[in-house]
Short mmCIF file of C-alpha atoms in Angstrom, two decimals:
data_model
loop_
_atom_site.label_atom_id
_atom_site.label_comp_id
_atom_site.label_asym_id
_atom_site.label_seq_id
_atom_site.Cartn_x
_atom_site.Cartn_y
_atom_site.Cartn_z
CA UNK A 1 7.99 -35.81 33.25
CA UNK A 2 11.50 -34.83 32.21
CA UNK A 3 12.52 -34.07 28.74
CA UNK A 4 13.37 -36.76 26.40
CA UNK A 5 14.99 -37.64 22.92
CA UNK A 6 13.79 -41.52 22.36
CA UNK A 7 10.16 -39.54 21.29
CA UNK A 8 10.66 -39.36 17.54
CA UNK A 9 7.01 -38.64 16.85
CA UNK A 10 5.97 -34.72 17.27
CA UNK A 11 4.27 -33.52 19.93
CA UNK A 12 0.37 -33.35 20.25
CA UNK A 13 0.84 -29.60 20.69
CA UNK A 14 3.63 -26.92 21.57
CA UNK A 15 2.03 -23.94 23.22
CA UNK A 16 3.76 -20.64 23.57
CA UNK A 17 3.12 -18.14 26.85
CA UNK A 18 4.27 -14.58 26.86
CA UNK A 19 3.39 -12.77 29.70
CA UNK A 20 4.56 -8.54 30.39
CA UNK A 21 5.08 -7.72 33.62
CA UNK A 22 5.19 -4.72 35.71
CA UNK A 23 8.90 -2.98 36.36
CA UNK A 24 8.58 -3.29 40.01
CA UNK A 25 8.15 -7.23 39.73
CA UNK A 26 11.44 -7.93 37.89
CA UNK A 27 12.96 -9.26 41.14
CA UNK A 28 9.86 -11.89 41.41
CA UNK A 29 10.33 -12.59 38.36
CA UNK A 30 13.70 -13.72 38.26
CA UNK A 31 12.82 -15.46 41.47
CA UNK A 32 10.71 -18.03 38.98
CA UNK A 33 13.09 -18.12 36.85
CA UNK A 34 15.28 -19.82 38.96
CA UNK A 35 13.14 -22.10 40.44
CA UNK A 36 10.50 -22.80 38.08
CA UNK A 37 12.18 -25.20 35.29
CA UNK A 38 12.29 -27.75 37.13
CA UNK A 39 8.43 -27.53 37.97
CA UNK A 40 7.45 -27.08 34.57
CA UNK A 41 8.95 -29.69 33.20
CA UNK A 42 6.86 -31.86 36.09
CA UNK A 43 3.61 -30.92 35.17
CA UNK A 44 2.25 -34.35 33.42
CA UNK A 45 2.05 -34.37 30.09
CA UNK A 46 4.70 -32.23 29.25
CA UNK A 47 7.50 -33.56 26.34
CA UNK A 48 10.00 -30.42 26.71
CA UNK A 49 10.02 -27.05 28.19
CA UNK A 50 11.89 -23.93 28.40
CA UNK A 51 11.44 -20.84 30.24
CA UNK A 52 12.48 -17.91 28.31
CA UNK A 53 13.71 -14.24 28.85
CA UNK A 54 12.79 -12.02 25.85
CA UNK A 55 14.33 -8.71 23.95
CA UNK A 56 13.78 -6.57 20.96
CA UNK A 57 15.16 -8.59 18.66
CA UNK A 58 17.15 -5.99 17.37
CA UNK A 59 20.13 -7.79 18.55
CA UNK A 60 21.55 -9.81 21.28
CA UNK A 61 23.39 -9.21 24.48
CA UNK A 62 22.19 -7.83 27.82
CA UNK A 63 21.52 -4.48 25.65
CA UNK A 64 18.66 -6.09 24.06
CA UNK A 65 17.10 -7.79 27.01
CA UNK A 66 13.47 -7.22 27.76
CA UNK A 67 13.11 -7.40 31.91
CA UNK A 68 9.66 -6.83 31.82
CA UNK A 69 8.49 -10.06 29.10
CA UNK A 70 9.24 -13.31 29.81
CA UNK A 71 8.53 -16.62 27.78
CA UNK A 72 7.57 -20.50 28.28
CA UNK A 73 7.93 -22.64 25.05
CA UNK A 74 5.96 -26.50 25.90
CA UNK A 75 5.88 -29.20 24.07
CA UNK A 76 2.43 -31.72 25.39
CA UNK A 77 1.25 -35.00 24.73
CA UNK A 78 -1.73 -33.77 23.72
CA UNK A 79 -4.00 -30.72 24.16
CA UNK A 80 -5.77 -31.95 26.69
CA UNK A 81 -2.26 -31.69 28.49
CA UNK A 82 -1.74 -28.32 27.47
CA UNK A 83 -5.07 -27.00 28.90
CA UNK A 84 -4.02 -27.55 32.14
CA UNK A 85 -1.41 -25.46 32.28
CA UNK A 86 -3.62 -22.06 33.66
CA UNK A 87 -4.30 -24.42 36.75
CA UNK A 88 -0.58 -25.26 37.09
CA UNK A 89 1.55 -24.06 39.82
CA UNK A 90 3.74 -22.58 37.20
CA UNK A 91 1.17 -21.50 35.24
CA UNK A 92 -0.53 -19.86 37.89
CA UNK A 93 1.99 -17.91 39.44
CA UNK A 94 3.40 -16.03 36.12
CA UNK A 95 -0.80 -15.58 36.05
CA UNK A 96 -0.71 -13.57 39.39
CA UNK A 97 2.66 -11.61 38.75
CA UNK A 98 1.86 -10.44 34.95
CA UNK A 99 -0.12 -7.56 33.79
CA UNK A 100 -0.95 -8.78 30.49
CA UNK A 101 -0.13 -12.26 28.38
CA UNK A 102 -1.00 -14.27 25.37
CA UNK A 103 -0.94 -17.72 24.45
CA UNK A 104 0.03 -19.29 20.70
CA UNK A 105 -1.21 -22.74 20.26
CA UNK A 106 1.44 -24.19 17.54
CA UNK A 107 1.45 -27.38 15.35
CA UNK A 108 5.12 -28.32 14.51
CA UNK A 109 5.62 -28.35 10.39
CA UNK A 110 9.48 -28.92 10.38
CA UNK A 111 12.23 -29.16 12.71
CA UNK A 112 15.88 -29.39 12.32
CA UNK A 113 18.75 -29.65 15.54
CA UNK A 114 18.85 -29.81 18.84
CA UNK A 115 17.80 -27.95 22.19
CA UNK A 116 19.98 -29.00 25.04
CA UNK A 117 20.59 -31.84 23.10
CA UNK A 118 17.29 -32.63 22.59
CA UNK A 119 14.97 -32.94 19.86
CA UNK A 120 11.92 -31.34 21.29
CA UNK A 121 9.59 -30.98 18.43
CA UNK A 122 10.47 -34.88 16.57
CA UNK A 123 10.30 -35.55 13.55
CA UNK A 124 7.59 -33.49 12.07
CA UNK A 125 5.48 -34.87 8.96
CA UNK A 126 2.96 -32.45 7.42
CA UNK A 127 1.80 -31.48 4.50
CA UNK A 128 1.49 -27.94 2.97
CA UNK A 129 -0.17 -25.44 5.30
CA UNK A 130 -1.97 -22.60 4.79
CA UNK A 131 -2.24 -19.30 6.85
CA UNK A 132 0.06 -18.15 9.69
CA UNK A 133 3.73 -20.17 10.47
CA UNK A 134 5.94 -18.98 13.32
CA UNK A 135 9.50 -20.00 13.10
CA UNK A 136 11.84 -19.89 15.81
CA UNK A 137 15.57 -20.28 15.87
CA UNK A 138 17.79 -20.95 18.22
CA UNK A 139 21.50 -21.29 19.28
CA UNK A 140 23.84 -21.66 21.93
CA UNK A 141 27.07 -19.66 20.30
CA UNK A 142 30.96 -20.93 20.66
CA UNK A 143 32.82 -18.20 22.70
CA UNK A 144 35.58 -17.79 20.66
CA UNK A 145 33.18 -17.11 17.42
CA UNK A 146 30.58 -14.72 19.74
CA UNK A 147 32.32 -11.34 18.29
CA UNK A 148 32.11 -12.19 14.45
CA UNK A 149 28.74 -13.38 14.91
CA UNK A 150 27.03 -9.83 17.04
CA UNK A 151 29.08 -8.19 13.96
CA UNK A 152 27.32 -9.75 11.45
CA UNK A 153 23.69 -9.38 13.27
CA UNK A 154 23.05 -5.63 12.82
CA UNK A 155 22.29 -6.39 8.99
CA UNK A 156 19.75 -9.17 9.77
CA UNK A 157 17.82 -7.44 12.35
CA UNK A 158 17.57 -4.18 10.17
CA UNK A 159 16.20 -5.77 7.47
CA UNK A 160 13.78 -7.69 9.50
CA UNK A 161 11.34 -5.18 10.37
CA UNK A 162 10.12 -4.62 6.71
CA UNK A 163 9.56 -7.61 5.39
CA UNK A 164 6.83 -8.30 3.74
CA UNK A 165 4.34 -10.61 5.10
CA UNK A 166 5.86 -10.09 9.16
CA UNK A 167 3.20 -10.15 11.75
CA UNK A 168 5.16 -10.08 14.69
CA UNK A 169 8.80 -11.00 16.29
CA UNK A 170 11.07 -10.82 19.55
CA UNK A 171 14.30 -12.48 20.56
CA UNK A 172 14.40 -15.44 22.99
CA UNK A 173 17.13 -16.35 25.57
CA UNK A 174 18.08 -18.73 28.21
CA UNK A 175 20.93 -16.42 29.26
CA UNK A 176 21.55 -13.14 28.35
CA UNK A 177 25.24 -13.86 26.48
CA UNK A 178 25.89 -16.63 24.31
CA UNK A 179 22.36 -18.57 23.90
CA UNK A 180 19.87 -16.72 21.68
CA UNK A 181 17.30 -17.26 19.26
CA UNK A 182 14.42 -15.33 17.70
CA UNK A 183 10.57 -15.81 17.37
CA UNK A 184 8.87 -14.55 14.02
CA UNK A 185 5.38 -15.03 12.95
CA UNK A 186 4.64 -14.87 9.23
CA UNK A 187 1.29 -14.39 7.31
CA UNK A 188 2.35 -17.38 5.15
CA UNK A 189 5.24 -19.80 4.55
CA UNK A 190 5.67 -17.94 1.28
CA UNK A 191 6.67 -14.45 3.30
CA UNK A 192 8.96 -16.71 5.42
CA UNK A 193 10.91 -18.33 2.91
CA UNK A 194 11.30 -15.18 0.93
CA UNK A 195 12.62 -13.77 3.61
CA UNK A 196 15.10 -16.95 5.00
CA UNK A 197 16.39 -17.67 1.66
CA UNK A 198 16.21 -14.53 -1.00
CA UNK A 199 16.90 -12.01 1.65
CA UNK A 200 20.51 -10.99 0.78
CA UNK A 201 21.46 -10.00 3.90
CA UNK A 202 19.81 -13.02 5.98
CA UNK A 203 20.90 -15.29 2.73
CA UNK A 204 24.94 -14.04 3.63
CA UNK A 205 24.16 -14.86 6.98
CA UNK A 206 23.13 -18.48 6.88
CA UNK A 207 25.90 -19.12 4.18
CA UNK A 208 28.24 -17.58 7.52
CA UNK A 209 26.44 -19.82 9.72
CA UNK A 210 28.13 -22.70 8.09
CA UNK A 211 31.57 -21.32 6.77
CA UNK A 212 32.22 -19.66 10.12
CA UNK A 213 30.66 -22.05 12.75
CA UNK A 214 29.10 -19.72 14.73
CA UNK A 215 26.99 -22.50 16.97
CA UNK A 216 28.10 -25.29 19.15
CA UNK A 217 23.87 -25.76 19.21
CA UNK A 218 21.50 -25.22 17.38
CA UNK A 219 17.97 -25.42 16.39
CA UNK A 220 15.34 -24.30 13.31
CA UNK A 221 11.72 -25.33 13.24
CA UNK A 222 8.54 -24.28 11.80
CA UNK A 223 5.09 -24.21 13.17
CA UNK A 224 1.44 -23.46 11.95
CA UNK A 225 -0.32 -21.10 14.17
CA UNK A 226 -3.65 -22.32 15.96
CA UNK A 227 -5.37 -20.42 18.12
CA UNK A 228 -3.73 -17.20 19.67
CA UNK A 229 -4.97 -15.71 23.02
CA UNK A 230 -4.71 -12.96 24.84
CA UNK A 231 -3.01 -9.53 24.13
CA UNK A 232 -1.47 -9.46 21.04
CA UNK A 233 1.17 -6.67 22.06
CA UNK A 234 2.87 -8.59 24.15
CA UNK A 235 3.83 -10.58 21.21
CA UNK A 236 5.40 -7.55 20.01
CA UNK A 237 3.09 -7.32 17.24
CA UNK A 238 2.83 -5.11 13.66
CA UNK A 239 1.21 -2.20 13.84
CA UNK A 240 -0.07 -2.72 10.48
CA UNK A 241 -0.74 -6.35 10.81
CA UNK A 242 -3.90 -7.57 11.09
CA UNK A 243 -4.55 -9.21 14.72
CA UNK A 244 -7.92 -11.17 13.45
CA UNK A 245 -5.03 -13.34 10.26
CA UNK A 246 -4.27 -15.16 13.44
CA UNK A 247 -6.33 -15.26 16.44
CA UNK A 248 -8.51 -18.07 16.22
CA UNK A 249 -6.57 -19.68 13.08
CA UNK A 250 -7.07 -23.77 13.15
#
């Protein structure tokens, strides 16, 4: 089923893979990459999907780029769409090349923009949550604005590392120049807004964002964390976080 905008309503679930590979498979990998989209997005059930290359998140570029982790976002009908992804062609074959993975179930909270032009995740409507969100971001930048926007990144992704309340983060890309975005889980929405909006340096950023018009694209949402399988480190999880605040969280 190919992706479509005339679903307002959000998704039955969004599930995120992450799967670490070995070195030697990078050229397999990129292989799927190429070739795989197009499958994914026929595997019934699914609303939207993206496969993803990763990196640090310390910054963007090809400096940044993780070779050996690589990413599906999905957006399903319904869970009993999801589960049969692991039986997938698709789902399968990342199964046979990787040496570790993890899978976050997600439940879309908010969602603001466009993917592709898109609006993958609806038109959330939920209530308050309590206990792990995940937010990812991401943009497709204008060319002539890419310089003034890796200068003003540095800040951001310093800060990011000690603030309270993170559990775990990497960047997301569909190319490795140009379109970008990030992946942070958060112990609460409290720690994530804190962070978003009092943060000085991420506060001067988003003000930026729309002075500057970094983006020709892009897209915000927020998700509550279900149930999270697999190896946490490939999620590039805290060291001081606890695994158990997540794993297993309805």
């Amino acid at each position: 089923m190919s992706e479509q905008t005339g679903r307002l309503g959000a998704p039955g679930l969004v599930t995120l893979h992450v799967w670490r590979i070995p070195r030697p498979a990078v050229p397999r990998a990129l292989a799927r990459m190429a070739v795989h989209p197009w499958r994914l997005r026929r595997i019934p059930g699914v609303r939207f999907a993206k496969l993803l290359g990763t990196g640090t998140g310390t910054g963007f570029g090809p400096g940044d780029a993780d070779l050996t982790r690589w990413a599906a976002l999905v957006a399903w009908d319904s869970p009993t769409a999801a589960a049969g992804f692991d039986t997938s062609p698709v789902g399968r074959s990342w199964a046979r090349l990787a040496r570790s993975c993890a899978r976050v179930e997600l439940r879309p909270l908010t969602s603001r923009g466009e993917w592709s032009g898109h609006r993958p995740f609806g038109e959330p409507s939920c209530g308050p949550v309590t206990g792990p969100v995940l937010a990812l971001t991401r943009a497709r930048l204008r060319a002539r604005r890419a310089v003034t926007f890796w200068r003003a990144v540095p800040p951001v992704a310093a800060a990011l590392p000690g603030a309270p309340g993170l559990l775990a983060r990497f960047g997301v890309g569909e190319a490795p120049l140009g379109w970008q975005g990030t992946v942070t889980v958060w112990r609460d929405t409290a720690d994530l807004v804190a962070f978003a909006y009092r943060h000085p340096e991420h506060r001067a950023a988003i003000t930026r964002t729309a002075a500057e018009g970094w983006y020709a694209e892009e897209l915000f949402a927020r998700f509550a964390v279900g149930d999270v399988v697999g190896d946490l480190a490939v999620l590039g999880w805290a060291a001081e976080g606890d695994p158990e605040s997540v794993r297993g969280h309805a």
